Each structure stands twice: as structure tokens, then as C-alpha cells.
mmCIF file of N, CA and C in Angstrom:
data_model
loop_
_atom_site.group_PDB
_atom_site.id
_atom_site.type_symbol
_atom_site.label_atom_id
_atom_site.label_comp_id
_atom_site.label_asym_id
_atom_site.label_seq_id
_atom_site.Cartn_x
_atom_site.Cartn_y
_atom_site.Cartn_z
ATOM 1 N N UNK A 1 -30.952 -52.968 26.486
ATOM 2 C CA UNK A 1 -29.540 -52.639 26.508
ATOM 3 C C UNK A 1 -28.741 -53.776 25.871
ATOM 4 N N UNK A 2 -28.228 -53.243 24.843
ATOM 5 C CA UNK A 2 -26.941 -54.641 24.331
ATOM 6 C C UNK A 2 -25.804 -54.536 25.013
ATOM 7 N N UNK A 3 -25.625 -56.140 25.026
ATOM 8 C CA UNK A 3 -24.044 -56.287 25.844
ATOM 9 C C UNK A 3 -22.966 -56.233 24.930
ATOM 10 N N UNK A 4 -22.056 -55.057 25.141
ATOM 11 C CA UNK A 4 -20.547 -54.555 24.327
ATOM 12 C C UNK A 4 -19.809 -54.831 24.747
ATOM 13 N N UNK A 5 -19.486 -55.734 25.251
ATOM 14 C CA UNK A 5 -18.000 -56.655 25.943
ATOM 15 C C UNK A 5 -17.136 -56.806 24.621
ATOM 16 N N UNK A 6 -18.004 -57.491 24.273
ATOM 17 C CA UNK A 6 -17.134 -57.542 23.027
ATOM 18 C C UNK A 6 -16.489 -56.826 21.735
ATOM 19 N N UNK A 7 -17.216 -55.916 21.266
ATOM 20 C CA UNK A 7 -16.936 -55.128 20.410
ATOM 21 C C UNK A 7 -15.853 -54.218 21.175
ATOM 22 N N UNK A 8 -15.562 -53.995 22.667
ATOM 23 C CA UNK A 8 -15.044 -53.147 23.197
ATOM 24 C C UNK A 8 -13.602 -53.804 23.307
ATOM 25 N N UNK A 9 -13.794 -54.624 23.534
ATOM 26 C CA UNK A 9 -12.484 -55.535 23.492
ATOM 27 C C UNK A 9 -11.810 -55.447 22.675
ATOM 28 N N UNK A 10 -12.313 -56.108 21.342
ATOM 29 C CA UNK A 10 -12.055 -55.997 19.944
ATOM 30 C C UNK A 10 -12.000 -54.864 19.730
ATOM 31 N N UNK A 11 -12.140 -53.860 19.707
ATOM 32 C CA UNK A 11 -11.331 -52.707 19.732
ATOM 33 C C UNK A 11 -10.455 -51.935 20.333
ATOM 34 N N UNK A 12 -10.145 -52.785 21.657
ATOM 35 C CA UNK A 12 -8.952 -52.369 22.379
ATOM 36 C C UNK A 12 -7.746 -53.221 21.693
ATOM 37 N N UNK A 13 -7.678 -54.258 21.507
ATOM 38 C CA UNK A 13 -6.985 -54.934 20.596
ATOM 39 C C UNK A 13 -6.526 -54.486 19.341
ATOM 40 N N UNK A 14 -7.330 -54.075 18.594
ATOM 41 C CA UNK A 14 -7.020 -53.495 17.428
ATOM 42 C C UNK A 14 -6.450 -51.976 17.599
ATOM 43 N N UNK A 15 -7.093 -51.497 18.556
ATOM 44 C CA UNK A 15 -6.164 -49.862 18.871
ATOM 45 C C UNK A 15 -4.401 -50.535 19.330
ATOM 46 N N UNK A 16 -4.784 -51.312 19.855
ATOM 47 C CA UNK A 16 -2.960 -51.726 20.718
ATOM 48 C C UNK A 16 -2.118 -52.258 19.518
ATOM 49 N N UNK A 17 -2.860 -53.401 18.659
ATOM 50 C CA UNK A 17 -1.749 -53.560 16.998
ATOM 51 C C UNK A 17 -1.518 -52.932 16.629
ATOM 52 N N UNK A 18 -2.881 -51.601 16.415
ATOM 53 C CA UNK A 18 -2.341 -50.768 15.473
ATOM 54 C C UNK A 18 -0.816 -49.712 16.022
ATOM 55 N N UNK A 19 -0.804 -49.364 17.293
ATOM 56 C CA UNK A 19 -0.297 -48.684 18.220
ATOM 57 C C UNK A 19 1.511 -49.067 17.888
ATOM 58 N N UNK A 20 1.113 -50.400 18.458
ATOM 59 C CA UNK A 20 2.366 -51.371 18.057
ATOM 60 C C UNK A 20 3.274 -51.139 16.596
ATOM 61 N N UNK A 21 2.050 -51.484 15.823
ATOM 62 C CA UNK A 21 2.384 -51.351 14.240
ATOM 63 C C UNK A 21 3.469 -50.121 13.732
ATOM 64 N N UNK A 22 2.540 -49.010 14.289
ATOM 65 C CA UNK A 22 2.978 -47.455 14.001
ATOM 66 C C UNK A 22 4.738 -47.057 15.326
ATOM 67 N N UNK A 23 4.444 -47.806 16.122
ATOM 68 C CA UNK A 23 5.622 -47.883 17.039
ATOM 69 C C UNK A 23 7.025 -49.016 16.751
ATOM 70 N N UNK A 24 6.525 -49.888 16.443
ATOM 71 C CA UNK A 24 7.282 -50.958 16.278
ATOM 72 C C UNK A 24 8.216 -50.938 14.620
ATOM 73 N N UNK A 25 7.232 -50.553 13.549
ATOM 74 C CA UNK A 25 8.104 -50.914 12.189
ATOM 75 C C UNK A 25 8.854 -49.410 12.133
ATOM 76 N N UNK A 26 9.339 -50.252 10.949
ATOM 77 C CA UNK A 26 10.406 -48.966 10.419
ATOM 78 C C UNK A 26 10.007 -48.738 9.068
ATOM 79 N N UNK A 27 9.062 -49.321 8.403
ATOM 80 C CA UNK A 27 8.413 -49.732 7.135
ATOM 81 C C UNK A 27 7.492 -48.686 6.264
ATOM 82 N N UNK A 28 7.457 -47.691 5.916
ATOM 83 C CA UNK A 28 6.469 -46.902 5.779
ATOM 84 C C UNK A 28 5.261 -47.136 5.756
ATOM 85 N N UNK A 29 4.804 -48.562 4.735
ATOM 86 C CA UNK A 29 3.367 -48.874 4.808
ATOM 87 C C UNK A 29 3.230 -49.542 5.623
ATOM 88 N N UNK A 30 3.954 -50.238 6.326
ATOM 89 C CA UNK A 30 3.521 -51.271 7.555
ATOM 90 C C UNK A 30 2.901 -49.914 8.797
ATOM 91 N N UNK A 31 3.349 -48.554 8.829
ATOM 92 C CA UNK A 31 3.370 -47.989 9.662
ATOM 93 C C UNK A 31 1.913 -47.631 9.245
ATOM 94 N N UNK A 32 1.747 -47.073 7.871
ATOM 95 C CA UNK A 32 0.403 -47.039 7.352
ATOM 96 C C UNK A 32 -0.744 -47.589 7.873
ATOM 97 N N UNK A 33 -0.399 -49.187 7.214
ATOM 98 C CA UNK A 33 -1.467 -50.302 8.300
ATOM 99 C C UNK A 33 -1.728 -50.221 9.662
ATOM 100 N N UNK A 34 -0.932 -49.785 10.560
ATOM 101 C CA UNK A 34 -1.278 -49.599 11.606
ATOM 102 C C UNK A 34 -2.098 -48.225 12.731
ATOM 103 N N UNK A 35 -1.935 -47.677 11.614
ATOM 104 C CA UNK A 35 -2.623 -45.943 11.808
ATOM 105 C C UNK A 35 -4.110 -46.416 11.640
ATOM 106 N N UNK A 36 -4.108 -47.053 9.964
ATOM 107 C CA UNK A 36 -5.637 -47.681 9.940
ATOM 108 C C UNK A 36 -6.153 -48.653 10.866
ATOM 109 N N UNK A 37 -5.294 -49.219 11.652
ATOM 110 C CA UNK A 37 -5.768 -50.165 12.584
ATOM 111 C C UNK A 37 -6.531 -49.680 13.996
ATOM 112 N N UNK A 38 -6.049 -48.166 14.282
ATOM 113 C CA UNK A 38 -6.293 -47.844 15.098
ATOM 114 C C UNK A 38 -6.924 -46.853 14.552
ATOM 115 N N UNK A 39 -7.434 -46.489 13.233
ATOM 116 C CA UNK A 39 -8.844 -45.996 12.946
ATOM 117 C C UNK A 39 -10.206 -46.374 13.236
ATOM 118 N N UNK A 40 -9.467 -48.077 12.514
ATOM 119 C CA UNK A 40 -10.730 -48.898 12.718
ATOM 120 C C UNK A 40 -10.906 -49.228 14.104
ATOM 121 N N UNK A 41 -10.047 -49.239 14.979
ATOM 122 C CA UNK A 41 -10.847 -49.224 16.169
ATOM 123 C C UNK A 41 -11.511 -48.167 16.649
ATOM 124 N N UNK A 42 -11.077 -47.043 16.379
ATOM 125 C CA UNK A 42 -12.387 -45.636 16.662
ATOM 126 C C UNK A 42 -13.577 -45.954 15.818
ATOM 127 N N UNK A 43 -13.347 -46.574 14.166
ATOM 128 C CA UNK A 43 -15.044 -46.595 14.749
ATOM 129 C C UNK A 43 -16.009 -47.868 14.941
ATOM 130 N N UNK A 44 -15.150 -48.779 15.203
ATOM 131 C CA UNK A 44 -15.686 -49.643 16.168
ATOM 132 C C UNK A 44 -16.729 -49.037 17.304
ATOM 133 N N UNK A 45 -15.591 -49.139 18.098
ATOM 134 C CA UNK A 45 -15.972 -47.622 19.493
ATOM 135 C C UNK A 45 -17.352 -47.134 19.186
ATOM 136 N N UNK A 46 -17.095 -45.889 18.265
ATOM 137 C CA UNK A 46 -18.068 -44.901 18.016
ATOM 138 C C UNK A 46 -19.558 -45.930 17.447
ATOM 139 N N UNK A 47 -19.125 -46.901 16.240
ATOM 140 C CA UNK A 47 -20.612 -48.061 16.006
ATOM 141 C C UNK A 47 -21.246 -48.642 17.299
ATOM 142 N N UNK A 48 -20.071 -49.012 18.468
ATOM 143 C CA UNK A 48 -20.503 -49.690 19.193
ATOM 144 C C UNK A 48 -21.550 -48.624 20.307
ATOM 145 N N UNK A 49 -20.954 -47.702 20.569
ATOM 146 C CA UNK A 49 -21.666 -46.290 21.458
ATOM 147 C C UNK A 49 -22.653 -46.278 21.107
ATOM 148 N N UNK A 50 -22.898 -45.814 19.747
ATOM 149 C CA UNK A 50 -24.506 -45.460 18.607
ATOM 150 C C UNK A 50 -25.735 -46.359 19.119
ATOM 151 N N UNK A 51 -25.030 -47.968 19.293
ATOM 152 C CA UNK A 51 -26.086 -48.707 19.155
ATOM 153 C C UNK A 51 -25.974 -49.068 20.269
ATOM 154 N N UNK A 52 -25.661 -48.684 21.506
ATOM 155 C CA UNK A 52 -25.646 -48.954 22.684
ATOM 156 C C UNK A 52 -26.520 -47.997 23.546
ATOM 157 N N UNK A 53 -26.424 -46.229 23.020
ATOM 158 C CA UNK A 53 -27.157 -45.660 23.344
ATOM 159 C C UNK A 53 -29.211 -45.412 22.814
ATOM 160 N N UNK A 54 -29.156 -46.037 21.260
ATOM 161 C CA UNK A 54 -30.107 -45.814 21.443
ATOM 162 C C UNK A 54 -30.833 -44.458 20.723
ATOM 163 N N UNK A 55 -29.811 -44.111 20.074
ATOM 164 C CA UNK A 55 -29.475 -42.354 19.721
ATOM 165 C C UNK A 55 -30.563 -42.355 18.174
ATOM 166 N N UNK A 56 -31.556 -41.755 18.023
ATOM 167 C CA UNK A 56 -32.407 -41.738 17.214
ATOM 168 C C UNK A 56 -31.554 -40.945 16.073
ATOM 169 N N UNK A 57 -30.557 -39.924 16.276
ATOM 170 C CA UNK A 57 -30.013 -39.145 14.808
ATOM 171 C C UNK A 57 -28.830 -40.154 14.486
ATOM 172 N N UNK A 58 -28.445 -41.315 15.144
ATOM 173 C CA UNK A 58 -27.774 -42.287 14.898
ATOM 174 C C UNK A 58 -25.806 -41.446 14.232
ATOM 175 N N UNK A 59 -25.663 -40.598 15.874
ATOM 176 C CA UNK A 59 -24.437 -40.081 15.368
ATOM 177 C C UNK A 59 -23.090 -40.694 15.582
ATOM 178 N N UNK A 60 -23.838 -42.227 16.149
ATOM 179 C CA UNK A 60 -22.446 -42.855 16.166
ATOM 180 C C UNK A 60 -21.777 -43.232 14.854
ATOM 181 N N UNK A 61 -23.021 -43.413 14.068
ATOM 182 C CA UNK A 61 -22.807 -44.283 12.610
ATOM 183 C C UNK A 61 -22.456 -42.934 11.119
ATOM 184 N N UNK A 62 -22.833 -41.800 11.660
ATOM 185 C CA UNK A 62 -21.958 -40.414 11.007
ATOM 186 C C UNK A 62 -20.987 -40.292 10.901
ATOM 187 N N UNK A 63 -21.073 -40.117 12.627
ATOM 188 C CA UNK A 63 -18.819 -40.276 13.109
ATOM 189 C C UNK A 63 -18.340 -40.986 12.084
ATOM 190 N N UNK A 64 -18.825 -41.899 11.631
ATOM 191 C CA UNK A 64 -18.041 -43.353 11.542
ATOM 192 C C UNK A 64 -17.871 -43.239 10.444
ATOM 193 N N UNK A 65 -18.450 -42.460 9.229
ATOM 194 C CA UNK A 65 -18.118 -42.302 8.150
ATOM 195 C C UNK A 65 -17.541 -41.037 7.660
ATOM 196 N N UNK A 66 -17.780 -40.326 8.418
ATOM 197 C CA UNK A 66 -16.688 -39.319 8.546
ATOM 198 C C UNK A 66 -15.286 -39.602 8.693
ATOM 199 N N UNK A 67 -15.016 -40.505 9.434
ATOM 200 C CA UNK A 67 -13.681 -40.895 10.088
ATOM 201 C C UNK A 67 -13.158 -42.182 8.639
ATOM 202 N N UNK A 68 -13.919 -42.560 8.137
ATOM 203 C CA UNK A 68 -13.677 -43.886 7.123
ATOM 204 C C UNK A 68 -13.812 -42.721 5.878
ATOM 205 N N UNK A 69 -14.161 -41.515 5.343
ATOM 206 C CA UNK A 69 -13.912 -40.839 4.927
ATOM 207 C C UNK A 69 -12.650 -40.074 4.788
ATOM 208 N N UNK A 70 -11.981 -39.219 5.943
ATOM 209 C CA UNK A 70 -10.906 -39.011 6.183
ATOM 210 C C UNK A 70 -9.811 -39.906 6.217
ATOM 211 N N UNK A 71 -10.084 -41.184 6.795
ATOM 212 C CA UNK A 71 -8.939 -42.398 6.304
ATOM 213 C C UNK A 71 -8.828 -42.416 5.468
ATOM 214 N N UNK A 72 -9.833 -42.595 4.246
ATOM 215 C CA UNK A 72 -9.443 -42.692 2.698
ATOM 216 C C UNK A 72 -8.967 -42.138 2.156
ATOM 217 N N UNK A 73 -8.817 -40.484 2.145
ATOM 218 C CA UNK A 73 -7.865 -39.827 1.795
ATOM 219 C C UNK A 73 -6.556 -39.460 2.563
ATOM 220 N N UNK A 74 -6.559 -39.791 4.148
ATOM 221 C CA UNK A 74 -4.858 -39.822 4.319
ATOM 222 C C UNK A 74 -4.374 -41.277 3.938
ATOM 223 N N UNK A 75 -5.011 -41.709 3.618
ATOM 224 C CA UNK A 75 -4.115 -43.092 2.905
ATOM 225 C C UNK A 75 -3.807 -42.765 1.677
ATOM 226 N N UNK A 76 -4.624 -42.151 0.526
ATOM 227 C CA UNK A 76 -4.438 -41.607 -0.559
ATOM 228 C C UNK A 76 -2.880 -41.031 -0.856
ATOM 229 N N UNK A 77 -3.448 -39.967 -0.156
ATOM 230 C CA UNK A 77 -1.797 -38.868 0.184
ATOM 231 C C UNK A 77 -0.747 -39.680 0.743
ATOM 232 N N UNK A 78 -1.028 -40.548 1.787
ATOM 233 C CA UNK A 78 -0.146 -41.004 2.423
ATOM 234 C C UNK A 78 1.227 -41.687 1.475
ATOM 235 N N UNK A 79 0.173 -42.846 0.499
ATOM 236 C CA UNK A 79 0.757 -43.477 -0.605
ATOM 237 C C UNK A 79 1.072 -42.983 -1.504
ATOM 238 N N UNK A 80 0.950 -41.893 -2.003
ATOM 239 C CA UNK A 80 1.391 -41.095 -3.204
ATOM 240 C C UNK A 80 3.056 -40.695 -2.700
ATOM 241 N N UNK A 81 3.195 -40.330 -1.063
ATOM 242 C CA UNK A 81 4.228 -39.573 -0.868
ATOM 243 C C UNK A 81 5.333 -40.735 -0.530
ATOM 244 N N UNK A 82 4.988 -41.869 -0.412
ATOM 245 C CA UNK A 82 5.385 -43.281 -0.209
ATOM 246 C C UNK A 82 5.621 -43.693 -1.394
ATOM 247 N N UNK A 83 4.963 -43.376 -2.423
ATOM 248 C CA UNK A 83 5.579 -43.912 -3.545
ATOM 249 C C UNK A 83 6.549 -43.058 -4.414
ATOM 250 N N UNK A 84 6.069 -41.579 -4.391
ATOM 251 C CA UNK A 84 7.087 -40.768 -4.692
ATOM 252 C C UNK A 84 8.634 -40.760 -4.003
ATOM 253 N N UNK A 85 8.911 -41.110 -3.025
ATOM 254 C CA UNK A 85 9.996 -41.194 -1.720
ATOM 255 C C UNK A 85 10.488 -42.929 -2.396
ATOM 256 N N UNK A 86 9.793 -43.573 -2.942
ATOM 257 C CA UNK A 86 10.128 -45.135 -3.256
ATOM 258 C C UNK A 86 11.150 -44.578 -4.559
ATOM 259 N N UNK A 87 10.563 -43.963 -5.571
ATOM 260 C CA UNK A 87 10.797 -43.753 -6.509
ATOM 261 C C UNK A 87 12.379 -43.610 -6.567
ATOM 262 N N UNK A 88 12.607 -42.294 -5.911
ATOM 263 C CA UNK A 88 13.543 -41.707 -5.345
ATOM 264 C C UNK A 88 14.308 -42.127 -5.000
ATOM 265 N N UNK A 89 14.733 -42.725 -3.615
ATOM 266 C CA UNK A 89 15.790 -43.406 -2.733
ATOM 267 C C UNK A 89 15.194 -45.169 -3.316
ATOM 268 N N UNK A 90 14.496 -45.703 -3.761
ATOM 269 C CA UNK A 90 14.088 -47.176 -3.543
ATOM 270 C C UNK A 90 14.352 -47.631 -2.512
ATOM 271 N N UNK A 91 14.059 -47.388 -1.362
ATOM 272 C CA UNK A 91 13.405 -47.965 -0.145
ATOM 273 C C UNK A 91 12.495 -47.167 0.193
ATOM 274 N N UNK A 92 11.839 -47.529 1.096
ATOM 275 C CA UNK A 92 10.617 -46.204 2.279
ATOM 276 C C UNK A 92 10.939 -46.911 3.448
ATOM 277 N N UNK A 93 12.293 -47.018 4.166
ATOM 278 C CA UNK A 93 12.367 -47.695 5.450
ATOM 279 C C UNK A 93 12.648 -46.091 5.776
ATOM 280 N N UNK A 94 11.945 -45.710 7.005
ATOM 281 C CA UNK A 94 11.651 -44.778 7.852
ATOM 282 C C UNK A 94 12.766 -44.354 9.055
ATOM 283 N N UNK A 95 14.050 -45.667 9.382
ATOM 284 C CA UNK A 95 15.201 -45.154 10.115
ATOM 285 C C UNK A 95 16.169 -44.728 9.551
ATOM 286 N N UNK A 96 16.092 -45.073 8.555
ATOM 287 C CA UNK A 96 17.467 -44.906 7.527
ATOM 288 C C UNK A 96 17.477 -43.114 7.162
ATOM 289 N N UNK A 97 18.265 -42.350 7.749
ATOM 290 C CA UNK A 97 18.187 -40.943 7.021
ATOM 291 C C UNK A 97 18.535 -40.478 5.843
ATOM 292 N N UNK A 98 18.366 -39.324 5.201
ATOM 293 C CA UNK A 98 18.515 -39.509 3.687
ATOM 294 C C UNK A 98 20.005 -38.686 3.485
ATOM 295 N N UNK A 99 21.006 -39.390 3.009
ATOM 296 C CA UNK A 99 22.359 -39.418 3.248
ATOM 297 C C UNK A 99 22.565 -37.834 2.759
ATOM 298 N N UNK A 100 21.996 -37.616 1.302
ATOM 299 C CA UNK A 100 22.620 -36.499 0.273
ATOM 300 C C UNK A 100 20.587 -35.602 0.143
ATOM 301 N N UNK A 101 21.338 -34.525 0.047
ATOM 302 C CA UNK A 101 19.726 -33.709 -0.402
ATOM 303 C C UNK A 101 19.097 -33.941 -1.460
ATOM 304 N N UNK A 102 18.168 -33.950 -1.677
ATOM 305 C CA UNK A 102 17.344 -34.325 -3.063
ATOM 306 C C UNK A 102 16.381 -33.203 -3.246
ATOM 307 N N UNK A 103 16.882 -33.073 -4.984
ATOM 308 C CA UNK A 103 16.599 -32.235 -5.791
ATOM 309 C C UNK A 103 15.204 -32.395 -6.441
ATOM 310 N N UNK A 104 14.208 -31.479 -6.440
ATOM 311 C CA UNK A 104 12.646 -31.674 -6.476
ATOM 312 C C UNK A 104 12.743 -31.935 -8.486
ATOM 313 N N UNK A 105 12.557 -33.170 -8.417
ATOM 314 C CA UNK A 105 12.681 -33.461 -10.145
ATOM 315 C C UNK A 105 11.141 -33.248 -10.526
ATOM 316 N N UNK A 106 11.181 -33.164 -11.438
ATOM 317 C CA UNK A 106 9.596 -33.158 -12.366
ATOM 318 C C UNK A 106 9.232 -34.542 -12.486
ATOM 319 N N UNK A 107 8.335 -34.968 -12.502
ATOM 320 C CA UNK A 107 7.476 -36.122 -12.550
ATOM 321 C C UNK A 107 7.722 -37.348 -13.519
ATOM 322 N N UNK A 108 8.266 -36.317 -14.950
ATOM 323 C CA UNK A 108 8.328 -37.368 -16.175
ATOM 324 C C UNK A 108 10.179 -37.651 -15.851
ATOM 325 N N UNK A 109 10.457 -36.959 -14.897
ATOM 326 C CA UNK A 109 12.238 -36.877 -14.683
ATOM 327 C C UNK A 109 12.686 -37.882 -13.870
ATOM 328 N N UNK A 110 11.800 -38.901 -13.158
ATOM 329 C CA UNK A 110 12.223 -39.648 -12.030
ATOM 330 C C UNK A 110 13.691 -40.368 -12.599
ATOM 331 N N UNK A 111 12.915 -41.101 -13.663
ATOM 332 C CA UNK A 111 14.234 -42.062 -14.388
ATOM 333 C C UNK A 111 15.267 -41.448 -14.193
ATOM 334 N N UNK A 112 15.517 -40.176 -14.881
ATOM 335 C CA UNK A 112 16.521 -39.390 -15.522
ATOM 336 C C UNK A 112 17.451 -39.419 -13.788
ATOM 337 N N UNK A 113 16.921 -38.630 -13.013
ATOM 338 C CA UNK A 113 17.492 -38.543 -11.514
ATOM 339 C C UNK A 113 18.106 -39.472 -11.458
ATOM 340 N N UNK A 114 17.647 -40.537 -11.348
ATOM 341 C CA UNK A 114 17.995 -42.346 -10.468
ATOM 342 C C UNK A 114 19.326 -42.610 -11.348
ATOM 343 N N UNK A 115 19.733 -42.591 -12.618
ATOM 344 C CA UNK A 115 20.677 -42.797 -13.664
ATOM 345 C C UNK A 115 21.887 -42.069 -13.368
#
């Protein structure tokens, strides 16, 4: 039996920054970072379970890329819509509401809008 004191810890920690992160900013990507923070502590968790149990189809270490899979693409999307929204207003602060409606421009049109 391995002792997980630690890895368990270290991932309660990192679930609570990330927690914080996503609670605390107003920042879009700071809020980002902290979603992933508390990814990476699931699969902490889930690595640490795998090799704690002993599990011959080793489904802690699946989970785990499944889940580091799916992170990679809501970060993908995440930042595209973060940068499109930058484009736009030039900020991505998340309290600030968006004063006037905005008109869905075409891609090569950003400039043209902002002017």
C-alpha cells in the first residue's frame, strides 16, 4: 500500500486556488487558470486512486487523460472567445457589463468595427 498523504493534500490545495482563482478574479484568463487548477487537481486525485488501488486496467491513468484531453480543448474555445471579446470591447474584465449591443462583425471586419 502507498502512502497518499501527500498527493492528497496537494490536491486539496490546488482544488482550493483554483476555486479561489475562478471566485476571486474578475479577469477572464486569470479565471481560466483557475478552472485548470482545479482540473489538475482531479487528476491528481484520480493518478493518485489508480496507484493506490492497484487496478490492473489502470483506469485511474485513462480518467486522467481523458480529463487533460477535454481541458485542452475548453481552453482552446475558451481563448478563442476571450480573444474574440478582447478584440471587441479591449478588455475581458468579467464585472464590467457590456454598455451598448454588439453587432456580430465578420472576422476580416474587427478593425473596421473598433474605428
Amino acid at each position: 500500500m502507498i502512502h497518499l498523504a501527500g498527493p492528497y493534500l496537494l490536491a486539496a490545495v490546488l482544488a482550493g486556488l483554483g476555486t479561489y482563482g475562478v471566485l476571486a478574479r474578475r479577469n477572464a484568463v486569470l479565471v481560466l487558470i483557475g478552472v485548470e487548477l482545479v482540473l489538475n487537481a482531479a487528476n491528481l486525485l484520480l493518478v493518485s486512486v489508480g496507484a493506490s488501488g492497484g487496478d490492473r486496467w489502470a483506469a485511474g491513468n485513462v480518467l486522467t487523460l481523458f480529463v487533460i484531453t477535454i481541458a485542452a480543448a475548453e481552453v482552446v474555445v475558451a481563448l478563442a472567445v476571450v480573444l474574440a471579446v478582447f478584440r471587441l470591447r479591449g478588455a475581458v474584465d468579467l464585472s464590467e457589463p457590456v454598455s451598448e449591443p454588439v453587432s456580430e462583425p465578420v472576422i476580416g471586419e474587427v478593425d473596421e468595427v473598433r474605428s
